[in-house]
PDB file of C-alpha atoms in Angstrom:
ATOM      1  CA  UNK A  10      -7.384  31.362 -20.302  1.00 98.00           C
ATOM      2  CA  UNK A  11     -11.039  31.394 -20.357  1.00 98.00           C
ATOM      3  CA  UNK A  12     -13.272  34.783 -19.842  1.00 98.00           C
ATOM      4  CA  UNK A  13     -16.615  35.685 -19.806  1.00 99.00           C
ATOM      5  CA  UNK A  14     -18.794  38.229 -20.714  1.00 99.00           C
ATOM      6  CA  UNK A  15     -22.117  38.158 -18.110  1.00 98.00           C
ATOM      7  CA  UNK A  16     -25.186  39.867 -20.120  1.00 99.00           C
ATOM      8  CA  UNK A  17     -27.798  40.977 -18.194  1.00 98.00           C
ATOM      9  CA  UNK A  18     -31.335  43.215 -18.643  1.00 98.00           C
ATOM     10  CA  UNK A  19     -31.140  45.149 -15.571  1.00 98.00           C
ATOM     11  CA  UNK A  20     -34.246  46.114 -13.684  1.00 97.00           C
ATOM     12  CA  UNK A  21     -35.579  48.759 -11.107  1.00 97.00           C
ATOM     13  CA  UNK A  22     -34.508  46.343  -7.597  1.00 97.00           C
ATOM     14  CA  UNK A  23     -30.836  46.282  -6.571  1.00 98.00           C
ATOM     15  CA  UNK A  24     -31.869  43.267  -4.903  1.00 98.00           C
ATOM     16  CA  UNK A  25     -32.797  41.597  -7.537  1.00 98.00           C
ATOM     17  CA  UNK A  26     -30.083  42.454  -9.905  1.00 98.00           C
ATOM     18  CA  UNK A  27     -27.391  41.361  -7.505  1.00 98.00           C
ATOM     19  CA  UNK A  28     -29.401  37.776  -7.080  1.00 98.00           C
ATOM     20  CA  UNK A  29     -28.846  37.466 -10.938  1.00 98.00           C
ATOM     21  CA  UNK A  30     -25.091  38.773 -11.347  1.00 98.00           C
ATOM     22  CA  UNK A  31     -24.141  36.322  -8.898  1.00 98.00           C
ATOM     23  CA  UNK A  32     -25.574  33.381 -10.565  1.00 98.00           C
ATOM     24  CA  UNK A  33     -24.300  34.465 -13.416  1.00 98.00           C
ATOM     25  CA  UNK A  34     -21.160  34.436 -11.658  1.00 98.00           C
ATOM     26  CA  UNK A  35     -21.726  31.286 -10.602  1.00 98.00           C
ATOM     27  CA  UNK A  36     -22.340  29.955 -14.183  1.00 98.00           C
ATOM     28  CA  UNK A  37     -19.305  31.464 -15.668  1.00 98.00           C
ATOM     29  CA  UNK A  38     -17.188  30.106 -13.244  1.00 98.00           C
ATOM     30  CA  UNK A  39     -18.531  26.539 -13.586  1.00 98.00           C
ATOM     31  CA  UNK A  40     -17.905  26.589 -16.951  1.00 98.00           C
ATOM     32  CA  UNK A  41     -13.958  27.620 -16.214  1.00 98.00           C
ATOM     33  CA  UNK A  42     -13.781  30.907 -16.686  1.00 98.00           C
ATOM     34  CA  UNK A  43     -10.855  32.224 -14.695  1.00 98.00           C
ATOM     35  CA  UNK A  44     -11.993  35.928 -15.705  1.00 99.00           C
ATOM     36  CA  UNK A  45     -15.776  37.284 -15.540  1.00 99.00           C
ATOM     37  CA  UNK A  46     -16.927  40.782 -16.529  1.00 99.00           C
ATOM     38  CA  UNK A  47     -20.441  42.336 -15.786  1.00 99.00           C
ATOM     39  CA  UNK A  48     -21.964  45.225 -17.522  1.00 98.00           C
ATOM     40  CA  UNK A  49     -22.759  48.627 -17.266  1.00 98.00           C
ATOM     41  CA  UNK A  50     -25.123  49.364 -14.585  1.00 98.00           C
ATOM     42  CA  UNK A  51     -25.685  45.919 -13.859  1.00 98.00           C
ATOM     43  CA  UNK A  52     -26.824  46.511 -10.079  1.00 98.00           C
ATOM     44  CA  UNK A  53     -29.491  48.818 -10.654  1.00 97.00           C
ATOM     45  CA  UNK A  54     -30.982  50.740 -13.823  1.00 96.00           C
ATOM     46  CA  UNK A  55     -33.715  53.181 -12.739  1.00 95.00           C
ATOM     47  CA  UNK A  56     -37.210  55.165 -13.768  1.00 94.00           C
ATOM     48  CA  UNK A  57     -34.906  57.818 -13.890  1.00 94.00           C
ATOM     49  CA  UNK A  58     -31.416  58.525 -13.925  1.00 93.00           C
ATOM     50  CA  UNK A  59     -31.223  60.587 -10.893  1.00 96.00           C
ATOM     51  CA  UNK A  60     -32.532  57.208  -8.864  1.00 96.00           C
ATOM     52  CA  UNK A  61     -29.311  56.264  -9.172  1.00 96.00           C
ATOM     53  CA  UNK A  62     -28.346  59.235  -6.682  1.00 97.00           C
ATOM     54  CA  UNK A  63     -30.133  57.036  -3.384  1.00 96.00           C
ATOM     55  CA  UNK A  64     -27.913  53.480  -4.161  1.00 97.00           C
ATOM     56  CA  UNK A  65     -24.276  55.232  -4.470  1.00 97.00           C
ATOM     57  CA  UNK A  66     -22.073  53.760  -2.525  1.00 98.00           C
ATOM     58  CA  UNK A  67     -18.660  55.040  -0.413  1.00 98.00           C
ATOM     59  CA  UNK A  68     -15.601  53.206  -1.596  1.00 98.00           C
ATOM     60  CA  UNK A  69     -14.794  49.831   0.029  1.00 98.00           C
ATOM     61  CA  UNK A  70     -18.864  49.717   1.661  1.00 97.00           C
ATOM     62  CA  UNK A  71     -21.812  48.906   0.635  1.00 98.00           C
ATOM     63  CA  UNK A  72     -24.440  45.727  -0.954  1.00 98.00           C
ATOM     64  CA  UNK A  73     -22.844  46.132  -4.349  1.00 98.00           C
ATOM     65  CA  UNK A  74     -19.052  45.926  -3.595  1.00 98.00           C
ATOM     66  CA  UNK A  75     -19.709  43.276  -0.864  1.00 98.00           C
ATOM     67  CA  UNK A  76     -21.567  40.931  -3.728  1.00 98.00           C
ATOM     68  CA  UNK A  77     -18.825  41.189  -6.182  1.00 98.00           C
ATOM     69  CA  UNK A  78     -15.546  40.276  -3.252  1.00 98.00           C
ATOM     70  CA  UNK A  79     -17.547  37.608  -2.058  1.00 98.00           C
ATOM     71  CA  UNK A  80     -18.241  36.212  -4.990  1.00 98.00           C
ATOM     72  CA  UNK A  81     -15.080  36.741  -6.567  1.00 98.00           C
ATOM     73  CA  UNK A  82     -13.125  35.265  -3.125  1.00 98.00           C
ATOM     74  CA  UNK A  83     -15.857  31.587  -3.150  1.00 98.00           C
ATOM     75  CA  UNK A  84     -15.811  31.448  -6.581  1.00 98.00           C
ATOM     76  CA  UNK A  85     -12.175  32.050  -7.066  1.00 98.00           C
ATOM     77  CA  UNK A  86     -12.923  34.142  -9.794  1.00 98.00           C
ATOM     78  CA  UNK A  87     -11.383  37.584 -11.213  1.00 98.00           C
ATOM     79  CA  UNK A  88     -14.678  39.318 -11.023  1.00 99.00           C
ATOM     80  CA  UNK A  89     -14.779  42.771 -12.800  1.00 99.00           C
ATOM     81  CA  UNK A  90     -18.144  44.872 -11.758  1.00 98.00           C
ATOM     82  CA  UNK A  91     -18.951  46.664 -14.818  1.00 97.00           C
ATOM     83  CA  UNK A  92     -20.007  49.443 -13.381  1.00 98.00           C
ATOM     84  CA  UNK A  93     -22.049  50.854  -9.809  1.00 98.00           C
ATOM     85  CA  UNK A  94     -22.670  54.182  -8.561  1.00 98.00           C
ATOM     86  CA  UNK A  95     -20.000  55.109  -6.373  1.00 98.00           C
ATOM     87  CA  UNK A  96     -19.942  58.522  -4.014  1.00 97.00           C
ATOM     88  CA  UNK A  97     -18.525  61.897  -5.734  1.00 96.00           C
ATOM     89  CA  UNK A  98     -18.948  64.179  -3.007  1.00 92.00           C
ATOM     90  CA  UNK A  99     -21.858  65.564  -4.206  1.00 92.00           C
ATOM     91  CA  UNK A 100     -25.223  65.177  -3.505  1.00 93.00           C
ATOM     92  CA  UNK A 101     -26.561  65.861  -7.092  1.00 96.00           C
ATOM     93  CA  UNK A 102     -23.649  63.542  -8.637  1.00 97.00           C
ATOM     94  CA  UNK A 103     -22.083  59.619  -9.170  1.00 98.00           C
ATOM     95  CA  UNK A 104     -19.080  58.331 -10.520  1.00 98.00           C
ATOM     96  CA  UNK A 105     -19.911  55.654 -13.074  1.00 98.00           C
ATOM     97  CA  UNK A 106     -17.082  53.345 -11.369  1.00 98.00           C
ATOM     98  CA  UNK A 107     -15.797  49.769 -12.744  1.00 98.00           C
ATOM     99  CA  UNK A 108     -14.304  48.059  -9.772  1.00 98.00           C
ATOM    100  CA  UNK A 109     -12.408  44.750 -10.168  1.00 99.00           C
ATOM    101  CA  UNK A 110     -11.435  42.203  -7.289  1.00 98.00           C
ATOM    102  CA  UNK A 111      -8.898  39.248  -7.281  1.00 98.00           C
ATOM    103  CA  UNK A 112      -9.750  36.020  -6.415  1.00 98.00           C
ATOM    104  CA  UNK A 113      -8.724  36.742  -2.816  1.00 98.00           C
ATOM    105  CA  UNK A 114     -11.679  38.944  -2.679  1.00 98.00           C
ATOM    106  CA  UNK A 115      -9.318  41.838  -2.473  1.00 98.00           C
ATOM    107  CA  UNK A 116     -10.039  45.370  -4.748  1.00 98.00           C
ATOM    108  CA  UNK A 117      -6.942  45.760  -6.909  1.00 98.00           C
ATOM    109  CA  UNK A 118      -8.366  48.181  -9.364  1.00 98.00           C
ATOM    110  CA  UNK A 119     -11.101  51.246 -10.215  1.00 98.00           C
ATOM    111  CA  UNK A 120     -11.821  53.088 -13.249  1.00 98.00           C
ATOM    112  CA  UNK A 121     -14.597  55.888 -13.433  1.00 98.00           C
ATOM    113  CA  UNK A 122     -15.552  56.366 -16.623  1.00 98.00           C
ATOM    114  CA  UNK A 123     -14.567  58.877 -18.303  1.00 98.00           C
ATOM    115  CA  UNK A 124     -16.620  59.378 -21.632  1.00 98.00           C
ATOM    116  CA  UNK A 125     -19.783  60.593 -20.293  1.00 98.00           C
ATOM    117  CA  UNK A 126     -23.002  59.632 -23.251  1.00 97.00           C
ATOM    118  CA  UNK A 127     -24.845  62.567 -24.593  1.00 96.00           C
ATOM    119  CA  UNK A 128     -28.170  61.476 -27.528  1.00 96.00           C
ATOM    120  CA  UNK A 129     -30.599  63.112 -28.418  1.00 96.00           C
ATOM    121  CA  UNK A 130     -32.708  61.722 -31.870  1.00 95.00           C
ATOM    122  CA  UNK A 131     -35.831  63.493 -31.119  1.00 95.00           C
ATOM    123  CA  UNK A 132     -37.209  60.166 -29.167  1.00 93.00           C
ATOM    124  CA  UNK A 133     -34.619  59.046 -27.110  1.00 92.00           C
ATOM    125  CA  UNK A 134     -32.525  61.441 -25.015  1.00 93.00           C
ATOM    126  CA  UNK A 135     -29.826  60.726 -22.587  1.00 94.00           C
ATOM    127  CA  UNK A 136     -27.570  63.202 -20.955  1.00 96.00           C
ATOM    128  CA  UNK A 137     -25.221  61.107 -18.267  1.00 97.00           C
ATOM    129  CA  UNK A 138     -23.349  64.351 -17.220  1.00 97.00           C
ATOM    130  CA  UNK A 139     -26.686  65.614 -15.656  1.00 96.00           C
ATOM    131  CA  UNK A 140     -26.020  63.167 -12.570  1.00 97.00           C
ATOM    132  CA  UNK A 141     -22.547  61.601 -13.339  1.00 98.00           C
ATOM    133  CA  UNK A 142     -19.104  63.166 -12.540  1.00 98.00           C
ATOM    134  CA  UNK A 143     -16.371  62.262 -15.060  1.00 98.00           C
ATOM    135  CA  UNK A 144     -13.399  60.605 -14.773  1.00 98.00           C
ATOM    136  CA  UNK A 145      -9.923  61.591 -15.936  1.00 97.00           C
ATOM    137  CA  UNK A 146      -7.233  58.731 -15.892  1.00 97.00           C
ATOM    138  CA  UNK A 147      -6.927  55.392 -18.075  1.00 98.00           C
ATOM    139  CA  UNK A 148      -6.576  52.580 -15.998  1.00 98.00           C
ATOM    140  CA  UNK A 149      -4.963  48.979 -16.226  1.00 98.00           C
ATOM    141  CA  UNK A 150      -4.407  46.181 -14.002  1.00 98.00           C
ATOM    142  CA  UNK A 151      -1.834  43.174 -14.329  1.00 98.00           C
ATOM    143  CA  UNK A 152      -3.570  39.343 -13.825  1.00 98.00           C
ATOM    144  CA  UNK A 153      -2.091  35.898 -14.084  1.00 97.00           C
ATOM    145  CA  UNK A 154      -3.801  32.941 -15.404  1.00 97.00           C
ATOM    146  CA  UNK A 155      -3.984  29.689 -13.210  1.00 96.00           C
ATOM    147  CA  UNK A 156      -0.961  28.698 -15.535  1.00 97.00           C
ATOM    148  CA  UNK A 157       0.508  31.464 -14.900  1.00 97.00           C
ATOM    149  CA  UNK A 158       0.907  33.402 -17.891  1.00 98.00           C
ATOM    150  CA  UNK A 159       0.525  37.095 -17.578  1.00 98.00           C
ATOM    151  CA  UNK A 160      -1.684  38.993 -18.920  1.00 98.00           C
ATOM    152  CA  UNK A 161      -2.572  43.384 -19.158  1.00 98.00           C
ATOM    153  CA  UNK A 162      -6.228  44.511 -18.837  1.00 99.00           C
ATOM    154  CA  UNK A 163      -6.944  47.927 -19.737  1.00 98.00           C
ATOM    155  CA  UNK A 164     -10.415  48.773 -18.510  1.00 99.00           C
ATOM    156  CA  UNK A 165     -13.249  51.214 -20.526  1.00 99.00           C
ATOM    157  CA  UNK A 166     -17.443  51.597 -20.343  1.00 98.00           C
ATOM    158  CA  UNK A 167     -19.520  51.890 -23.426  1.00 98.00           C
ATOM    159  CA  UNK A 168     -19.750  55.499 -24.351  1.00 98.00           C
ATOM    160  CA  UNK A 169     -15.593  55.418 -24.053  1.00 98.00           C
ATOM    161  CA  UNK A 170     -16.143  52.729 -26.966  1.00 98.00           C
ATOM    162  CA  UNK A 171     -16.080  55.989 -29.590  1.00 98.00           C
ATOM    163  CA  UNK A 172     -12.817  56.962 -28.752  1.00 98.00           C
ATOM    164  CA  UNK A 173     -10.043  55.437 -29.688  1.00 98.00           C
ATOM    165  CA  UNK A 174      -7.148  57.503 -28.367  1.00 97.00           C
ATOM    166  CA  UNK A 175      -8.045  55.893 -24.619  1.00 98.00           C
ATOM    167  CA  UNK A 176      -7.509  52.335 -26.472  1.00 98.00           C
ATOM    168  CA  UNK A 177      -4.265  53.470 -27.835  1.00 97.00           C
ATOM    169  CA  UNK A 178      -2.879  54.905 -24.283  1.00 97.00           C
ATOM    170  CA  UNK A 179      -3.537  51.621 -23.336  1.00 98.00           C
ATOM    171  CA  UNK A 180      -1.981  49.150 -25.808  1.00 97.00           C
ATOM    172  CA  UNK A 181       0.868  51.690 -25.446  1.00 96.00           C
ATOM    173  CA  UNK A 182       0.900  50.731 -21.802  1.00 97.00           C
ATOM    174  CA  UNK A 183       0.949  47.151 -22.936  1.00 97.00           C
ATOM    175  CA  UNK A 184      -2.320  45.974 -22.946  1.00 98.00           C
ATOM    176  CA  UNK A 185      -3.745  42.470 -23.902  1.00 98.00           C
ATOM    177  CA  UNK A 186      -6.921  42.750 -23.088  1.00 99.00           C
ATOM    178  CA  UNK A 187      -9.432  45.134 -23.245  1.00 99.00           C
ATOM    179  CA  UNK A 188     -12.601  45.319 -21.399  1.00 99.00           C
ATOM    180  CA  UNK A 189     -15.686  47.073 -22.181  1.00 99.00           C
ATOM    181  CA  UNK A 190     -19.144  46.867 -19.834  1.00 99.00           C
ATOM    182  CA  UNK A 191     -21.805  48.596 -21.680  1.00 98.00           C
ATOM    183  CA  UNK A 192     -25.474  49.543 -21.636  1.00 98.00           C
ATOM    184  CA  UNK A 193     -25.832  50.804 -25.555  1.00 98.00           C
ATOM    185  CA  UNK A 194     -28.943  51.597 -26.654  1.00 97.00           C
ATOM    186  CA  UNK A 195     -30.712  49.740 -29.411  1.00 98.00           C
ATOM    187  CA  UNK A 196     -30.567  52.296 -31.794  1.00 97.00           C
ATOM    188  CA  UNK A 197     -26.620  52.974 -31.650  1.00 98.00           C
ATOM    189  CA  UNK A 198     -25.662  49.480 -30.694  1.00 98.00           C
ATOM    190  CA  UNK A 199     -27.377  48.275 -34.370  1.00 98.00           C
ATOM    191  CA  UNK A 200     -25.817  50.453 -35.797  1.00 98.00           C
ATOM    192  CA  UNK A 201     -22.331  50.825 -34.240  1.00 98.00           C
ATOM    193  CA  UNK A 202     -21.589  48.124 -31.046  1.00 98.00           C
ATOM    194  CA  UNK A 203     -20.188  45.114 -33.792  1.00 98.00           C
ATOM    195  CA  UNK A 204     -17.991  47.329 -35.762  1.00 98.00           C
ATOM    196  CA  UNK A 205     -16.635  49.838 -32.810  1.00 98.00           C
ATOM    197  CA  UNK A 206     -15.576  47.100 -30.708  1.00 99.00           C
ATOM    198  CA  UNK A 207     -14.024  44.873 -33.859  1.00 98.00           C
ATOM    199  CA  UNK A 208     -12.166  47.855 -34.926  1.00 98.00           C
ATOM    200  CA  UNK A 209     -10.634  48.531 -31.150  1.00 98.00           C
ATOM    201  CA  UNK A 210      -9.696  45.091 -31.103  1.00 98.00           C
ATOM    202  CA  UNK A 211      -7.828  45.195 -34.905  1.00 98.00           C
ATOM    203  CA  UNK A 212      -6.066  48.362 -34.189  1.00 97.00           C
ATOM    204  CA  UNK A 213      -5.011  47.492 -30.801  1.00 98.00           C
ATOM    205  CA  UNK A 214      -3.924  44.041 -31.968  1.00 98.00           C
ATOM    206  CA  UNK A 215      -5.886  43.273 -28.573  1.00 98.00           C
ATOM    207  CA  UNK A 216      -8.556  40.790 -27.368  1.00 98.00           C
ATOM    208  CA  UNK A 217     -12.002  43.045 -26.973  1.00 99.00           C
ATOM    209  CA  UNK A 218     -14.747  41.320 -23.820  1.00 99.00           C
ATOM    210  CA  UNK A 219     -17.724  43.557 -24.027  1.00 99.00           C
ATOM    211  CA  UNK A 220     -20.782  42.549 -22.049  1.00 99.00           C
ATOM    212  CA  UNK A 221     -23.634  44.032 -22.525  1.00 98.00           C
ATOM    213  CA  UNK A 222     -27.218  44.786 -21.271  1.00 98.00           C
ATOM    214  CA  UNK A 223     -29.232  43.227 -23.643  1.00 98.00           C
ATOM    215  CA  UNK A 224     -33.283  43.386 -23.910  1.00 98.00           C
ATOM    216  CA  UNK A 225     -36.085  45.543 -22.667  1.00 98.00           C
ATOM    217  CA  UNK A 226     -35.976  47.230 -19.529  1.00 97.00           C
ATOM    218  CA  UNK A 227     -38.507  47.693 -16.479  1.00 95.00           C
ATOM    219  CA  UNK A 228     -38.002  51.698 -17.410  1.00 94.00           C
ATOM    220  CA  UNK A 229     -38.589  50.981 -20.901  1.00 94.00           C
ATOM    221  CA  UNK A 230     -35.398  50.948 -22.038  1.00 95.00           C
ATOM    222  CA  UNK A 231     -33.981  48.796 -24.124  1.00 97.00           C
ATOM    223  CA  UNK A 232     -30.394  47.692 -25.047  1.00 98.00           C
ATOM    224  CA  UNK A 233     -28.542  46.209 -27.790  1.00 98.00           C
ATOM    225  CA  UNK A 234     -26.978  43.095 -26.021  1.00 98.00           C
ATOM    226  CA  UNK A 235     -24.762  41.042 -28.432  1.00 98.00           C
ATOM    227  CA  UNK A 236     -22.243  40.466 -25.402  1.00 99.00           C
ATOM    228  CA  UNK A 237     -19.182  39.504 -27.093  1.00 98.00           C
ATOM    229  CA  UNK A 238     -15.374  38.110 -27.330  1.00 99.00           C
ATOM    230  CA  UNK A 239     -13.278  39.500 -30.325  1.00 98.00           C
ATOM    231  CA  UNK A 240     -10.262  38.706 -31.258  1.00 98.00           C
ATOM    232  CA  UNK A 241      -6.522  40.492 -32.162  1.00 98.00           C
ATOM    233  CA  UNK A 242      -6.932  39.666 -35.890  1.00 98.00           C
ATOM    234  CA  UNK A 243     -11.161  41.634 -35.379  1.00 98.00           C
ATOM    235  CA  UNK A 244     -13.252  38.235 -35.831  1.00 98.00           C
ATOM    236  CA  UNK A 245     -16.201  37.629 -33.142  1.00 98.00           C
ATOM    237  CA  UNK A 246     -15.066  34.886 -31.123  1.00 98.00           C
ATOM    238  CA  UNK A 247     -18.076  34.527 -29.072  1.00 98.00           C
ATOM    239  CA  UNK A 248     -21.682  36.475 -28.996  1.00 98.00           C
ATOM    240  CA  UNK A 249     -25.313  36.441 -27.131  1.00 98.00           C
ATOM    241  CA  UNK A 250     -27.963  38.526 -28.921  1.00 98.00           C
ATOM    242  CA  UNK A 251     -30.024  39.151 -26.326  1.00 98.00           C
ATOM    243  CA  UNK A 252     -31.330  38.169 -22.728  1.00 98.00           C
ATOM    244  CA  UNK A 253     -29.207  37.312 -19.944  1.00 98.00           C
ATOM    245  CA  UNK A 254     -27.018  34.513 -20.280  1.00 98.00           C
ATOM    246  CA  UNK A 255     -22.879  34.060 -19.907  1.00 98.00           C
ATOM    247  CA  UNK A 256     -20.416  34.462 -23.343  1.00 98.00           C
ATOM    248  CA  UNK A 257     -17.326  32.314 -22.819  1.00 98.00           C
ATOM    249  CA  UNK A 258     -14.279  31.949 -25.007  1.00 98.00           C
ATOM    250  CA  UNK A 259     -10.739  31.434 -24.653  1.00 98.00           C
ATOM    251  CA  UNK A 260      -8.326  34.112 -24.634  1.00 98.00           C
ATOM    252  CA  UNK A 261      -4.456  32.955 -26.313  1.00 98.00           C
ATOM    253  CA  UNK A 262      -1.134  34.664 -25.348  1.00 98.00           C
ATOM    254  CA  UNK A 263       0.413  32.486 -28.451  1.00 97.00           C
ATOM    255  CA  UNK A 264      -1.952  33.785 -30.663  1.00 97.00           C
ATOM    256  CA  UNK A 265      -2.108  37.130 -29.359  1.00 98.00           C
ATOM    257  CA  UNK A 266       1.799  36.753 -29.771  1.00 97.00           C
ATOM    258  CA  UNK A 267       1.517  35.672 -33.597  1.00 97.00           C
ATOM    259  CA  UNK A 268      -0.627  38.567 -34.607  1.00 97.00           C
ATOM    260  CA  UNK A 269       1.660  41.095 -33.072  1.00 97.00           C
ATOM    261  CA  UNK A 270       4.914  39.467 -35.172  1.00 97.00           C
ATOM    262  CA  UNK A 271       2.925  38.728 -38.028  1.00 97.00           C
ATOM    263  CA  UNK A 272       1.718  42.549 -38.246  1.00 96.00           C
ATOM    264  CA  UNK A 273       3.680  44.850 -36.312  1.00 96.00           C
ATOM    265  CA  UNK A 274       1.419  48.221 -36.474  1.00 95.00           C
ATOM    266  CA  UNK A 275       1.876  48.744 -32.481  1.00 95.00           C
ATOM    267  CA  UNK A 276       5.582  49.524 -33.347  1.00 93.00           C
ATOM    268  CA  UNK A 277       5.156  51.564 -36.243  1.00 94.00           C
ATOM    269  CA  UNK A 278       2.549  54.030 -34.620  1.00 88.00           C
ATOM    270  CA  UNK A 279       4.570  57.473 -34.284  1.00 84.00           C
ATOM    271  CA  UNK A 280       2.280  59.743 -32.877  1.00 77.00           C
TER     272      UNK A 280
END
């Protein structure tokens, strides 16, 4: 099956953002990708982060949810929405919410991230719990290829990267695939994005689909990018440095298959 990873550098106008994600859409889907997966924050990325508050959305409504089952239903895609701000009950507070929709246009699953990112280097500071509410549950969903072969997608955002005990709930579970929209900053994505997400996919004996926000920002921000498709055995299948743009590459059940008989560490975990 082919998947893609949409990269994007997300500016200050929902508008705007949405315009792009769906041509991106568009793209991945004309080059066969039966899967596409946008990243963190890819409908808005504000000034501050409590602009975020004004664009939150109720479950099932809004400009951001509509995009992604429309797009999903005419392009006849599996269209996972990295992530959008969607209502917590309060007025000072988000969830950070990955939403993904069938190629019906139908919701079949949400995850609200759970890790929440705390930095603080002396320059750069970020504190998501300030305006985000957390999370608490792991969550999958089950997919079938146009050839029907089945396939497990446990779901994670960036800061969740850094822990590896969520990854291992879900490869317990039976995972195949694991997804992870980010927004990393420069500074920890050089240092950390390549070897974090090679080492979920090795110890998982998973396929890893990160995409990323990758460049400077209208805020000022800026993001690592390096969008990318790793394989169960941890090489890079696939990668975009920076700038928008679509990472494709081909996801094997055969191979996925091999690796687990070859090395059989998901049985042998006791803990």
């Amino acid at each position: 099956m082919k998947i893609a990873a949409l990269q994007m550098v997300s500016g200050m106008r929902q508008a705007d953002n949405l315009a792009q994600a769906r041509r991106l859409l568009e793209d991945a889907a004309a080059q066969g990708a039966e899967l596409a997966v946008l990243p963190e924050y890819f409908s808005f990325l504000g000034a501050r982060d409590t602009d975020k508050l004004a664009l939150r959305e109720p479950l099932g409504e809004g400009p951001v949810q509509a995009m992604l089952a429309s797009a999903a239903r005419e392009l006849g895609l599996w269209v996972v929405g990295g992530t959008l701000p969607l209502d917590a009950g309060s007025a000072t507070q988000v969830r950070n919410t990955t939403l993904v929709f069938a190629p019906t246009g139908e919701r079949v699953a949400r995850y609200d991230k759970i890790h929440l990112f705390r930095f603080d280097n002396g320059r750069e500071r970020f504190d998501e719990a300030a305006v985000i509410e957390a999370g608490a549950e792991p969550v999958l969903f089950e997919m079938a290829a146009r050839d029907g072969t089945p396939w497990r997608v446990g779901l994670s955002v960036c800061y969740d990267l850094r822990f590896p005990e969520l990854y291992r709930r879900h490869a317990q579970a039976g995972a195949d695939l694991l997804l992870v929209p980010s927004a990393f900053t420069h500074t920890t994505g050089q240092a950390h994005w390549e070897v974090l997400l090679r080492a979920r996919a090795v110890e998982n004996l998973a396929y890893v689909l990160a995409p990323a926000q990758g460049g400077t920002h209208e805020n000022g921000r800026r993001t690592w990018g390096h969008s990318m498709l790793v394989e169960p055995w941890g090489a890079v299948q696939a990668v975009l440095p920076e700038g928008a743009g679509v990472v494709c590459g081909e996801i094997d059940a055969a191979r996925l298959r091999e690796v687990r008989q070859q090395l059989p560490a998901l049985e042998h975990c006791v803990l």
